[in-house]
Amino acid sequence: RIGCAVSQVPVADGADWLHRMRSEHEWLSFLERLEADRVTRVTTGKGEMVHPREEIMVPTPERRASNVKEDVDSRTPTSVQLRSAEAIMEYKPIEVVGNVENLMIIGVADDAVTPTDHAEALYRAAPGPKKLIIQRHTTHYAAYKQYGDEVIPQIVEWFDRHLQSGSLESREEV
């Protein structure tokens, strides 16, 4: 069990998330490409290398125009194995969120990057105590700057309240 967690703009189901980034014909082509890569890996030992933010995740127009994550971009690999998408598709926090107590979820209304209904589904499935914050009149990337001064203190307060309940012991050695 997880005693306390905060999830900001979460993905509840990796396969659904990747699927929603694509039209149906693009999704079916993507699945065919993954299957062809599996066969190639088995027969040759080598898989296809792809750009993770162009060929696995499909960036939104906002992401292409945004410099919000410039510091992260310079440290992000530009070539990963296509089979990484299989791990993303197997990522399904919605199936285990029932094991998380004291869960705060922060979403963005009408989020084009991580669907708002993923945040809402995780919240509904969590046992509680739980808290859902939906940031409105913003976008996935703009929310960090626009609402940071409001959201960060709530995150800190959430951890302070739920991690200092006496059930956890903290030690510091100098």
mmCIF file of C-alpha atoms in Angstrom:
data_model
loop_
_atom_site.group_PDB
_atom_site.id
_atom_site.type_symbol
_atom_site.label_atom_id
_atom_site.label_comp_id
_atom_site.label_asym_id
_atom_site.label_seq_id
_atom_site.Cartn_x
_atom_site.Cartn_y
_atom_site.Cartn_z
ATOM 1 C CA ARG A 1 0.000 0.000 0.000
ATOM 2 C CA ILE A 2 1.053 3.578 -0.640
ATOM 3 C CA GLY A 3 0.536 5.837 2.377
ATOM 4 C CA CYS A 4 0.445 9.210 0.644
ATOM 5 C CA ALA A 5 0.880 10.468 -2.908
ATOM 6 C CA VAL A 6 0.307 13.433 -5.200
ATOM 7 C CA SER A 7 -0.234 12.959 -8.913
ATOM 8 C CA GLN A 8 -0.189 15.975 -11.196
ATOM 9 C CA VAL A 9 -1.771 15.700 -14.661
ATOM 10 C CA PRO A 10 -1.813 11.908 -14.441
ATOM 11 C CA VAL A 11 -2.208 9.178 -17.002
ATOM 12 C CA ALA A 12 -4.582 6.483 -15.712
ATOM 13 C CA ASP A 13 -4.163 4.040 -18.610
ATOM 14 C CA GLY A 14 -1.132 4.202 -20.884
ATOM 15 C CA ALA A 15 -2.722 2.420 -23.834
ATOM 16 C CA ASP A 16 -5.738 4.746 -23.766
ATOM 17 C CA TRP A 17 -3.416 7.743 -23.490
ATOM 18 C CA LEU A 18 -1.324 6.746 -26.518
ATOM 19 C CA HIS A 19 -4.446 5.818 -28.484
ATOM 20 C CA ARG A 20 -6.081 9.210 -27.906
ATOM 21 C CA MET A 21 -3.093 11.003 -29.400
ATOM 22 C CA ARG A 22 -3.849 9.444 -32.759
ATOM 23 C CA SER A 23 -6.710 9.135 -35.167
ATOM 24 C CA GLU A 24 -7.997 5.568 -35.460
ATOM 25 C CA HIS A 25 -6.075 4.797 -38.657
ATOM 26 C CA GLU A 26 -2.890 6.185 -37.082
ATOM 27 C CA TRP A 27 -3.456 4.033 -33.980
ATOM 28 C CA LEU A 28 -3.912 0.891 -36.055
ATOM 29 C CA SER A 29 -0.755 1.710 -38.024
ATOM 30 C CA PHE A 30 1.109 2.307 -34.763
ATOM 31 C CA LEU A 31 0.013 -1.104 -33.438
ATOM 32 C CA GLU A 32 1.146 -2.734 -36.720
ATOM 33 C CA ARG A 33 4.486 -0.973 -36.391
ATOM 34 C CA LEU A 34 4.868 -2.297 -32.822
ATOM 35 C CA GLU A 35 4.083 -5.829 -33.996
ATOM 36 C CA ALA A 36 6.600 -5.562 -36.851
ATOM 37 C CA ASP A 37 9.180 -4.309 -34.354
ATOM 38 C CA ARG A 38 8.511 -7.344 -32.101
ATOM 39 C CA VAL A 39 9.151 -9.679 -35.037
ATOM 40 C CA THR A 40 12.336 -7.820 -35.973
ATOM 41 C CA ARG A 41 13.607 -7.943 -32.377
ATOM 42 C CA VAL A 42 13.012 -11.699 -32.204
ATOM 43 C CA THR A 43 14.566 -12.458 -35.568
ATOM 44 C CA THR A 44 17.495 -9.994 -35.545
ATOM 45 C CA GLY A 45 17.951 -8.992 -31.909
ATOM 46 C CA LYS A 46 17.576 -5.314 -32.784
ATOM 47 C CA GLY A 47 14.538 -3.091 -32.573
ATOM 48 C CA GLU A 48 13.606 0.182 -34.176
ATOM 49 C CA MET A 49 14.858 3.385 -32.582
ATOM 50 C CA VAL A 50 12.495 6.382 -32.497
ATOM 51 C CA HIS A 51 12.220 9.895 -31.102
ATOM 52 C CA PRO A 52 10.081 9.501 -27.951
ATOM 53 C CA ARG A 53 8.266 12.825 -28.247
ATOM 54 C CA GLU A 54 7.609 12.570 -31.956
ATOM 55 C CA GLU A 55 6.928 8.896 -32.638
ATOM 56 C CA ILE A 56 5.661 7.489 -29.336
ATOM 57 C CA MET A 57 4.041 10.529 -27.754
ATOM 58 C CA VAL A 58 2.464 12.801 -30.317
ATOM 59 C CA PRO A 59 3.097 16.397 -29.225
ATOM 60 C CA THR A 60 0.270 18.878 -29.179
ATOM 61 C CA PRO A 61 0.653 22.218 -30.971
ATOM 62 C CA GLU A 62 1.098 23.811 -27.523
ATOM 63 C CA ARG A 63 3.979 21.443 -26.719
ATOM 64 C CA ARG A 64 5.696 22.249 -29.991
ATOM 65 C CA ALA A 65 5.416 25.985 -29.257
ATOM 66 C CA SER A 66 6.150 25.800 -25.530
ATOM 67 C CA ASN A 67 9.462 26.394 -23.824
ATOM 68 C CA VAL A 68 8.062 25.447 -20.403
ATOM 69 C CA LYS A 69 10.166 22.287 -20.254
ATOM 70 C CA GLU A 70 13.345 23.622 -21.879
ATOM 71 C CA ASP A 71 15.400 22.440 -18.899
ATOM 72 C CA VAL A 72 13.979 18.921 -19.288
ATOM 73 C CA ASP A 73 14.239 18.869 -23.070
ATOM 74 C CA SER A 74 18.011 19.146 -23.017
ATOM 75 C CA ARG A 75 18.237 16.021 -20.816
ATOM 76 C CA THR A 76 15.635 13.930 -22.640
ATOM 77 C CA PRO A 77 16.943 11.267 -25.023
ATOM 78 C CA THR A 78 16.142 11.812 -28.661
ATOM 79 C CA SER A 79 16.333 8.135 -29.540
ATOM 80 C CA VAL A 80 14.706 5.266 -27.641
ATOM 81 C CA GLN A 81 13.541 1.798 -28.565
ATOM 82 C CA LEU A 82 10.085 1.734 -30.127
ATOM 83 C CA ARG A 83 9.247 -1.099 -27.743
ATOM 84 C CA SER A 84 9.190 1.525 -24.964
ATOM 85 C CA ALA A 85 5.644 2.151 -26.145
ATOM 86 C CA GLU A 86 4.724 -1.369 -25.020
ATOM 87 C CA ALA A 87 5.717 -0.498 -21.441
ATOM 88 C CA ILE A 88 3.655 2.686 -21.626
ATOM 89 C CA MET A 89 0.683 0.657 -22.857
ATOM 90 C CA GLU A 90 1.052 -1.699 -19.878
ATOM 91 C CA TYR A 91 1.148 1.259 -17.444
ATOM 92 C CA LYS A 92 -2.290 1.266 -15.801
ATOM 93 C CA PRO A 93 -2.380 3.086 -12.451
ATOM 94 C CA ILE A 94 -6.171 2.858 -12.587
ATOM 95 C CA GLU A 95 -5.807 -0.848 -11.754
ATOM 96 C CA VAL A 96 -3.861 -0.225 -8.530
ATOM 97 C CA VAL A 97 -5.068 3.173 -7.319
ATOM 98 C CA GLY A 98 -7.245 1.340 -4.808
ATOM 99 C CA ASN A 99 -4.030 0.653 -2.886
ATOM 100 C CA VAL A 100 -3.229 4.348 -2.457
ATOM 101 C CA GLU A 101 -4.376 6.135 0.650
ATOM 102 C CA ASN A 102 -4.239 9.909 1.000
ATOM 103 C CA LEU A 103 -4.141 10.685 -2.704
ATOM 104 C CA MET A 104 -4.186 14.190 -4.128
ATOM 105 C CA ILE A 105 -4.733 14.465 -7.869
ATOM 106 C CA ILE A 106 -4.163 17.650 -9.823
ATOM 107 C CA GLY A 107 -5.614 17.877 -13.304
ATOM 108 C CA VAL A 108 -6.242 20.484 -15.958
ATOM 109 C CA ALA A 109 -9.702 21.000 -17.423
ATOM 110 C CA ASP A 110 -9.849 20.129 -21.115
ATOM 111 C CA ASP A 111 -6.211 18.992 -21.104
ATOM 112 C CA ALA A 112 -4.985 18.057 -24.580
ATOM 113 C CA VAL A 113 -1.925 16.214 -23.216
ATOM 114 C CA THR A 114 -3.226 14.115 -20.326
ATOM 115 C CA PRO A 115 -7.008 13.761 -20.533
ATOM 116 C CA THR A 116 -8.945 15.291 -17.647
ATOM 117 C CA ASP A 117 -11.088 12.184 -17.360
ATOM 118 C CA HIS A 118 -7.948 10.195 -16.446
ATOM 119 C CA ALA A 119 -7.490 12.389 -13.360
ATOM 120 C CA GLU A 120 -11.187 12.104 -12.546
ATOM 121 C CA ALA A 121 -11.200 8.306 -12.957
ATOM 122 C CA LEU A 122 -8.211 7.911 -10.627
ATOM 123 C CA TYR A 123 -9.909 10.139 -8.073
ATOM 124 C CA ARG A 124 -13.161 8.140 -8.224
ATOM 125 C CA ALA A 125 -11.290 4.836 -7.845
ATOM 126 C CA ALA A 126 -9.087 5.946 -4.932
ATOM 127 C CA PRO A 127 -10.306 4.874 -1.484
ATOM 128 C CA GLY A 128 -9.551 8.124 0.325
ATOM 129 C CA PRO A 129 -8.797 10.330 1.987
ATOM 130 C CA LYS A 130 -8.445 11.996 -1.363
ATOM 131 C CA LYS A 131 -8.520 15.410 -2.973
ATOM 132 C CA LEU A 132 -9.038 16.462 -6.592
ATOM 133 C CA ILE A 133 -7.899 19.831 -7.910
ATOM 134 C CA ILE A 134 -8.901 20.769 -11.446
ATOM 135 C CA GLN A 135 -7.117 23.817 -12.815
ATOM 136 C CA ARG A 136 -9.326 25.772 -15.204
ATOM 137 C CA HIS A 137 -8.744 28.428 -17.857
ATOM 138 C CA THR A 138 -5.249 27.137 -18.550
ATOM 139 C CA THR A 139 -3.419 24.439 -20.478
ATOM 140 C CA HIS A 140 -1.261 21.455 -19.565
ATOM 141 C CA TYR A 141 2.024 23.351 -19.735
ATOM 142 C CA ALA A 142 0.829 26.821 -18.731
ATOM 143 C CA ALA A 143 -0.763 25.487 -15.532
ATOM 144 C CA TYR A 144 2.605 24.990 -13.821
ATOM 145 C CA LYS A 145 3.400 28.690 -13.986
ATOM 146 C CA GLN A 146 -0.165 29.988 -13.781
ATOM 147 C CA TYR A 147 -1.237 27.972 -10.724
ATOM 148 C CA GLY A 148 2.098 27.014 -9.151
ATOM 149 C CA ASP A 149 1.812 29.554 -6.338
ATOM 150 C CA GLU A 150 -1.588 28.101 -5.399
ATOM 151 C CA VAL A 151 -0.993 24.402 -6.025
ATOM 152 C CA ILE A 152 2.483 23.914 -4.544
ATOM 153 C CA PRO A 153 1.446 25.023 -1.017
ATOM 154 C CA GLN A 154 -1.507 22.616 -1.207
ATOM 155 C CA ILE A 155 0.853 19.776 -2.160
ATOM 156 C CA VAL A 156 3.171 20.598 0.730
ATOM 157 C CA GLU A 157 0.241 20.825 3.147
ATOM 158 C CA TRP A 158 -1.088 17.471 1.870
ATOM 159 C CA PHE A 159 2.228 15.745 2.559
ATOM 160 C CA ASP A 160 2.628 17.507 5.909
ATOM 161 C CA ARG A 161 -0.817 16.400 7.024
ATOM 162 C CA HIS A 162 -0.685 12.805 5.825
ATOM 163 C CA LEU A 163 2.949 11.921 6.394
ATOM 164 C CA GLN A 164 3.127 13.263 9.932
ATOM 165 C CA SER A 165 0.240 11.209 11.237
ATOM 166 C CA GLY A 166 2.478 9.291 13.616
ATOM 167 C CA SER A 167 2.500 6.143 11.505
ATOM 168 C CA LEU A 168 5.808 7.035 9.862
ATOM 169 C CA GLU A 169 9.127 7.487 11.573
ATOM 170 C CA SER A 170 11.717 9.909 10.273
ATOM 171 C CA ARG A 171 15.339 10.004 11.354
ATOM 172 C CA GLU A 172 18.132 12.302 10.362
ATOM 173 C CA GLU A 173 21.781 11.674 11.057
ATOM 174 C CA VAL A 174 24.518 14.235 10.680
#
